[in-house]
Amino acid sequence: MQCTIDQVSGFFQTTLDVSVLRLDKIHPVISGNKWFKLRYYLEDAKAKGKKSILTFGGAWSNHIIATATAGKIKGFNTVGIIRGEEPAIFSPTLLNARAQGMQLVFIPRNEYSEKNIPAEYRTDDHYLIHEGGYGDLGAAGAATILDGLTENYTHYCCAAGTGTTAAGIANAAKEKQVIAISVLKNNRNLKEMIKALLASGVAAPELLHDYHFGGYSKYQPALLEFMNELYKHMQIPTDFVYTGKLFYAVRDLIQKNFFPSGSRILLIHSGGLQGNLSLRKGTLMF
Ligand SMILES: *Cc1c(COP(=O)(O)O)cnc(C)c1O
């Protein structure tokens, strides 16, 4: 897949070469890394003759809407097991997923886990994809994010939730350095989760845990101001859950001389913009 690359060294006020791989632009709904993470699961499901895809997520999940949309395009029924009671007012994510034909099944938060799939869905008819697309096939798909890049980079930087994307990129990047910005607070499992997906001999991504802004889907004014500034100068929209934190982290790392001179840095813009709809209107300028 051919993707746009934006040069952003000026915005970061650095002589290092800093570019952005705009996965946010590949599809209006299945934006970013989710499409890559899903592709081999969907192929596997087809090969196994499954008619239905079952997966998990929250009410604003990029993975849920991506699975609903990609599943529909590929001719699957989809079931989304959603964390929390059925809300009186559906989020745009859930409305959109339902409009794509996804069947939504709500599980109270304290019971929500992949072990608690309702019995009627715990059958062989459904092809199960883990929450966030975590797993070897997800990492194999994420590895293809780097396909078709013609330039050489010394550092790949990405946001990490389950770490599937970071692992896939590390597997594809070979000896290059991968820096993963954890968007969860104190997610010390992440290291092991990523390690389980790395091919043998591949160096583990460097995990940074200081840019979560309070935790998963938490934010502070400084993050939103930064996202607006980035948009104003570069017309690059980011989301407050993942990519805003990634770009913020990279700016901070550059200011702290984290990257050696001569570095060529590629930020992976992993999409997720629909999540911004959970913010009050007007919070962001885009
Ligand atoms: C899901 C998501 C991530 C995290 O990907 P993992 O493979 O789970 O680490 C990063 N960015 C965006 C925009 C996402 O939606």
Short mmCIF file of C-alpha atoms and ligand atoms in Angstrom, two decimals:
data_model
loop_
_atom_site.label_atom_id
_atom_site.label_comp_id
_atom_site.label_asym_id
_atom_site.label_seq_id
_atom_site.Cartn_x
_atom_site.Cartn_y
_atom_site.Cartn_z
CA MET A 1 0.00 0.00 0.00
CA GLN A 2 1.41 3.37 -0.97
CA CYS A 3 1.29 5.93 1.83
CA THR A 4 2.04 9.61 2.05
CA ILE A 5 5.09 10.69 4.00
CA ASP A 6 5.26 14.21 5.46
CA GLN A 7 8.50 15.94 6.36
CA VAL A 8 8.16 17.58 9.79
CA SER A 9 11.71 18.52 10.86
CA GLY A 10 10.75 22.20 10.76
CA PHE A 11 7.87 21.76 13.14
CA PHE A 12 10.12 19.91 15.57
CA GLN A 13 12.80 22.61 15.16
CA THR A 14 15.53 20.10 14.58
CA THR A 15 18.26 19.38 12.07
CA LEU A 16 17.42 15.67 12.39
CA ASP A 17 15.37 14.20 9.59
CA VAL A 18 11.86 13.63 10.95
CA SER A 19 9.04 12.24 8.80
CA VAL A 20 5.53 10.97 9.35
CA LEU A 21 4.00 7.92 7.69
CA ARG A 22 0.38 8.95 7.25
CA LEU A 23 -1.53 5.72 7.82
CA ASP A 24 -4.41 7.92 8.94
CA LYS A 25 -5.05 8.64 5.28
CA ILE A 26 -5.44 5.10 3.94
CA HIS A 27 -9.18 4.73 4.55
CA PRO A 28 -11.79 7.11 5.99
CA VAL A 29 -12.96 4.61 8.63
CA ILE A 30 -10.47 1.74 8.93
CA SER A 31 -7.74 4.29 9.37
CA GLY A 32 -4.25 3.59 10.50
CA ASN A 33 -2.72 0.48 11.94
CA LYS A 34 -6.00 -1.38 12.51
CA TRP A 35 -6.37 -2.32 8.88
CA PHE A 36 -2.86 -3.78 8.84
CA LYS A 37 -3.42 -5.69 12.07
CA LEU A 38 -6.67 -7.20 10.78
CA ARG A 39 -5.65 -8.26 7.30
CA TYR A 40 -4.19 -11.70 8.06
CA TYR A 41 -6.87 -12.55 10.63
CA LEU A 42 -9.49 -11.97 7.95
CA GLU A 43 -7.55 -14.09 5.46
CA ASP A 44 -7.21 -16.83 8.06
CA ALA A 45 -10.92 -16.68 8.87
CA LYS A 46 -11.77 -17.00 5.18
CA ALA A 47 -9.37 -19.93 4.75
CA LYS A 48 -11.02 -21.66 7.70
CA GLY A 49 -14.46 -21.15 6.18
CA LYS A 50 -15.72 -18.90 9.00
CA LYS A 51 -18.69 -16.67 8.29
CA SER A 52 -18.47 -14.51 11.37
CA ILE A 53 -15.80 -12.50 13.16
CA LEU A 54 -16.06 -11.91 16.89
CA THR A 55 -13.97 -9.40 18.74
CA PHE A 56 -13.86 -7.09 21.78
CA GLY A 57 -13.53 -3.43 22.67
CA GLY A 58 -14.83 -0.34 24.40
CA ALA A 59 -17.49 2.10 23.25
CA TRP A 60 -14.91 4.29 21.47
CA SER A 61 -12.69 1.50 20.19
CA ASN A 62 -10.84 2.04 16.92
CA HIS A 63 -10.48 -1.73 16.70
CA ILE A 64 -14.26 -2.27 16.91
CA ILE A 65 -15.10 0.15 14.12
CA ALA A 66 -12.22 -1.13 11.99
CA THR A 67 -13.35 -4.74 12.43
CA ALA A 68 -16.97 -3.86 11.65
CA THR A 69 -15.95 -2.04 8.47
CA ALA A 70 -13.23 -4.41 7.24
CA GLY A 71 -15.45 -7.39 8.08
CA LYS A 72 -18.26 -5.98 6.00
CA ILE A 73 -15.97 -5.24 3.06
CA LYS A 74 -14.64 -8.81 3.20
CA GLY A 75 -18.10 -10.37 3.47
CA PHE A 76 -18.18 -11.45 7.13
CA ASN A 77 -20.81 -11.06 9.78
CA THR A 78 -19.28 -9.33 12.77
CA VAL A 79 -20.00 -9.47 16.49
CA GLY A 80 -18.57 -6.87 18.85
CA ILE A 81 -18.43 -7.73 22.54
CA ILE A 82 -18.52 -4.26 24.10
CA ARG A 83 -17.22 -3.41 27.57
CA GLY A 84 -19.93 -1.91 29.78
CA GLU A 85 -23.71 -1.80 30.04
CA GLU A 86 -25.66 -0.90 26.93
CA PRO A 87 -25.67 2.91 26.95
CA ALA A 88 -28.82 4.99 26.53
CA ILE A 89 -27.01 7.02 23.91
CA PHE A 90 -24.63 5.18 21.61
CA SER A 91 -21.23 6.68 20.83
CA PRO A 92 -20.60 7.51 17.16
CA THR A 93 -18.24 4.52 17.15
CA LEU A 94 -21.00 2.13 18.17
CA LEU A 95 -23.56 3.72 15.85
CA ASN A 96 -21.15 3.43 12.98
CA ALA A 97 -20.22 -0.16 13.85
CA ARG A 98 -23.90 -1.09 13.99
CA ALA A 99 -24.49 0.66 10.68
CA GLN A 100 -21.78 -1.60 9.20
CA GLY A 101 -23.82 -4.57 10.35
CA MET A 102 -21.93 -5.40 13.52
CA GLN A 103 -23.98 -7.10 16.20
CA LEU A 104 -23.21 -5.42 19.52
CA VAL A 105 -23.25 -7.44 22.73
CA PHE A 106 -22.77 -5.47 25.96
CA ILE A 107 -21.02 -7.03 28.95
CA PRO A 108 -20.86 -5.24 32.33
CA ARG A 109 -17.38 -3.91 33.07
CA ASN A 110 -16.69 -6.22 35.99
CA GLU A 111 -17.53 -9.27 33.87
CA TYR A 112 -15.88 -8.10 30.70
CA SER A 113 -13.09 -10.37 29.63
CA GLU A 114 -12.44 -12.69 26.74
CA LYS A 115 -13.30 -15.57 29.05
CA ASN A 116 -16.84 -14.30 29.49
CA ILE A 117 -18.12 -14.60 25.95
CA PRO A 118 -21.86 -15.36 26.14
CA ALA A 119 -22.47 -19.06 25.49
CA GLU A 120 -24.37 -18.48 22.25
CA TYR A 121 -21.27 -16.85 20.73
CA ARG A 122 -18.82 -19.39 22.11
CA THR A 123 -19.14 -21.59 19.06
CA ASP A 124 -16.95 -22.59 16.15
CA ASP A 125 -18.99 -20.42 13.81
CA HIS A 126 -17.20 -17.36 15.08
CA TYR A 127 -13.61 -16.52 14.34
CA LEU A 128 -12.21 -14.85 17.43
CA ILE A 129 -9.87 -11.87 17.21
CA HIS A 130 -8.38 -10.74 20.51
CA GLU A 131 -9.01 -7.25 21.85
CA GLY A 132 -6.98 -4.75 19.87
CA GLY A 133 -6.01 -7.43 17.35
CA TYR A 134 -3.26 -8.66 19.64
CA GLY A 135 -1.45 -11.75 18.38
CA ASP A 136 1.01 -13.17 15.86
CA LEU A 137 -1.19 -12.60 12.82
CA GLY A 138 -1.78 -9.03 13.99
CA ALA A 139 1.96 -8.46 14.27
CA ALA A 140 2.53 -10.09 10.87
CA GLY A 141 0.02 -7.67 9.38
CA ALA A 142 1.57 -4.71 11.20
CA ALA A 143 4.97 -5.69 9.80
CA THR A 144 3.61 -4.86 6.33
CA ILE A 145 3.22 -1.23 7.40
CA LEU A 146 6.84 -0.80 6.35
CA ASP A 147 6.34 -2.43 2.92
CA GLY A 148 7.04 -0.09 0.09
CA LEU A 149 9.09 2.44 2.08
CA THR A 150 11.88 3.61 -0.17
CA GLU A 151 13.88 5.66 2.34
CA ASN A 152 16.04 4.33 5.14
CA TYR A 153 15.36 5.38 8.70
CA THR A 154 17.35 4.87 11.87
CA HIS A 155 14.35 5.07 14.24
CA TYR A 156 10.71 4.08 13.96
CA CYS A 157 8.42 5.60 16.59
CA CYS A 158 4.90 4.40 17.29
CA ALA A 159 2.21 4.52 19.95
CA ALA A 160 1.58 1.27 21.82
CA GLY A 161 -1.60 -0.14 23.31
CA THR A 162 -1.34 -3.92 23.03
CA GLY A 163 2.12 -3.56 21.45
CA THR A 164 1.15 -5.61 18.39
CA THR A 165 2.06 -2.78 16.05
CA ALA A 166 5.40 -2.12 17.75
CA ALA A 167 6.25 -5.83 17.59
CA GLY A 168 5.33 -6.06 13.91
CA ILE A 169 7.39 -3.02 13.05
CA ALA A 170 10.34 -4.35 15.05
CA ASN A 171 10.10 -7.65 13.16
CA ALA A 172 10.13 -5.79 9.85
CA ALA A 173 12.66 -3.14 10.80
CA LYS A 174 15.44 -5.64 11.51
CA GLU A 175 18.40 -3.87 13.10
CA LYS A 176 16.74 -0.42 13.19
CA GLN A 177 15.56 1.00 16.48
CA VAL A 178 11.86 0.96 17.35
CA ILE A 179 10.58 3.29 20.05
CA ALA A 180 7.13 2.58 21.43
CA ILE A 181 5.23 5.15 23.47
CA SER A 182 2.95 3.36 25.91
CA VAL A 183 -0.41 5.12 26.14
CA LEU A 184 -1.41 3.25 29.30
CA LYS A 185 -0.24 4.14 32.78
CA ASN A 186 2.34 1.76 34.25
CA ASN A 187 1.54 -1.00 31.80
CA ARG A 188 4.49 -3.14 32.79
CA ASN A 189 2.98 -6.17 31.02
CA LEU A 190 3.62 -4.50 27.72
CA LYS A 191 7.22 -5.63 27.55
CA GLU A 192 6.24 -9.30 27.84
CA MET A 193 3.29 -8.90 25.49
CA ILE A 194 5.57 -7.47 22.82
CA LYS A 195 8.31 -10.02 23.45
CA ALA A 196 5.85 -12.84 22.81
CA LEU A 197 5.29 -11.48 19.29
CA LEU A 198 8.90 -10.84 18.30
CA ALA A 199 10.63 -13.10 15.80
CA SER A 200 13.72 -14.79 17.19
CA GLY A 201 16.80 -12.61 17.20
CA VAL A 202 14.83 -9.37 16.85
CA ALA A 203 15.77 -6.65 19.33
CA ALA A 204 12.88 -5.55 21.55
CA PRO A 205 11.46 -2.07 20.96
CA GLU A 206 12.43 0.54 23.51
CA LEU A 207 9.35 1.21 25.62
CA LEU A 208 8.74 4.64 27.08
CA HIS A 209 6.20 4.92 29.88
CA ASP A 210 6.27 8.65 30.65
CA TYR A 211 3.87 9.99 28.04
CA HIS A 212 0.48 8.58 29.02
CA PHE A 213 -0.95 11.90 30.31
CA GLY A 214 -2.74 10.19 33.18
CA GLY A 215 -3.57 6.87 31.55
CA TYR A 216 -5.46 5.28 28.71
CA SER A 217 -7.72 7.84 26.99
CA LYS A 218 -6.80 10.42 29.64
CA TYR A 219 -5.42 13.79 28.62
CA GLN A 220 -4.29 17.15 29.92
CA PRO A 221 -4.64 20.62 28.36
CA ALA A 222 -0.96 20.56 27.30
CA LEU A 223 -1.66 17.56 25.07
CA LEU A 224 -4.64 19.14 23.33
CA GLU A 225 -2.76 22.44 22.90
CA PHE A 226 0.10 20.55 21.34
CA MET A 227 -2.25 18.70 18.98
CA ASN A 228 -3.77 22.01 17.88
CA GLU A 229 -0.31 23.48 17.35
CA LEU A 230 0.73 20.50 15.24
CA TYR A 231 -2.41 20.81 13.17
CA LYS A 232 -2.02 24.57 12.76
CA HIS A 233 1.55 24.29 11.49
CA MET A 234 1.50 21.00 9.60
CA GLN A 235 -2.19 20.23 8.96
CA ILE A 236 -1.64 16.87 10.58
CA PRO A 237 -4.61 15.83 12.72
CA THR A 238 -3.84 13.46 15.59
CA ASP A 239 -5.99 11.65 18.14
CA PHE A 240 -5.73 12.28 21.87
CA VAL A 241 -5.59 8.58 22.84
CA TYR A 242 -2.59 7.47 20.78
CA THR A 243 -0.97 9.60 18.13
CA GLY A 244 -1.15 12.94 19.98
CA LYS A 245 0.87 11.32 22.76
CA LEU A 246 3.30 9.86 20.23
CA PHE A 247 4.01 13.18 18.54
CA TYR A 248 4.27 14.95 21.90
CA ALA A 249 6.75 12.35 23.11
CA VAL A 250 8.90 12.62 20.01
CA ARG A 251 9.08 16.40 20.36
CA ASP A 252 10.11 16.02 23.98
CA LEU A 253 12.71 13.38 23.11
CA ILE A 254 14.18 15.59 20.39
CA GLN A 255 14.39 18.50 22.84
CA LYS A 256 16.17 16.24 25.31
CA ASN A 257 18.68 15.11 22.66
CA PHE A 258 17.50 11.52 22.91
CA PHE A 259 18.26 10.90 19.22
CA PRO A 260 21.91 10.99 18.09
CA SER A 261 22.85 13.45 15.36
CA GLY A 262 22.26 12.07 11.91
CA SER A 263 19.15 10.19 13.03
CA ARG A 264 16.40 9.70 10.49
CA ILE A 265 13.17 9.29 12.39
CA LEU A 266 9.89 7.95 11.05
CA LEU A 267 6.77 8.51 13.13
CA ILE A 268 3.99 6.05 12.41
CA HIS A 269 0.72 7.98 12.35
CA SER A 270 -1.52 5.07 13.26
CA GLY A 271 -4.82 6.88 12.67
CA GLY A 272 -7.57 6.64 15.27
CA LEU A 273 -9.03 10.07 14.56
CA GLN A 274 -12.62 8.96 15.13
CA GLY A 275 -11.84 8.72 18.84
CA ASN A 276 -11.68 12.52 19.00
CA LEU A 277 -15.46 12.56 18.68
CA SER A 278 -15.59 11.77 22.40
CA LEU A 279 -14.16 15.23 23.12
CA ARG A 280 -16.42 18.22 23.59
CA LYS A 281 -16.96 19.99 20.28
CA GLY A 282 -14.50 22.84 19.76
CA THR A 283 -11.82 21.32 21.99
CA LEU A 284 -9.72 20.67 18.91
CA MET A 285 -9.45 22.97 15.92
CA PHE A 286 -9.90 20.07 13.49
C1 LIG B 1 -5.01 0.64 18.44
C2 LIG B 1 -4.15 1.81 18.15
C3 LIG B 1 -2.79 1.85 18.51
C4 LIG B 1 -2.14 0.76 19.31
O1 LIG B 1 -1.81 -0.34 18.56
P1 LIG B 1 -1.27 -1.65 19.29
O2 LIG B 1 -0.90 -2.52 18.18
O3 LIG B 1 -2.41 -2.20 20.11
O4 LIG B 1 -0.16 -1.27 20.18
C5 LIG B 1 -2.04 2.95 18.15
N1 LIG B 1 -2.62 3.99 17.49
C6 LIG B 1 -3.90 4.00 17.17
C7 LIG B 1 -4.45 5.19 16.50
C8 LIG B 1 -4.72 2.92 17.49
O5 LIG B 1 -6.03 2.96 17.16
#
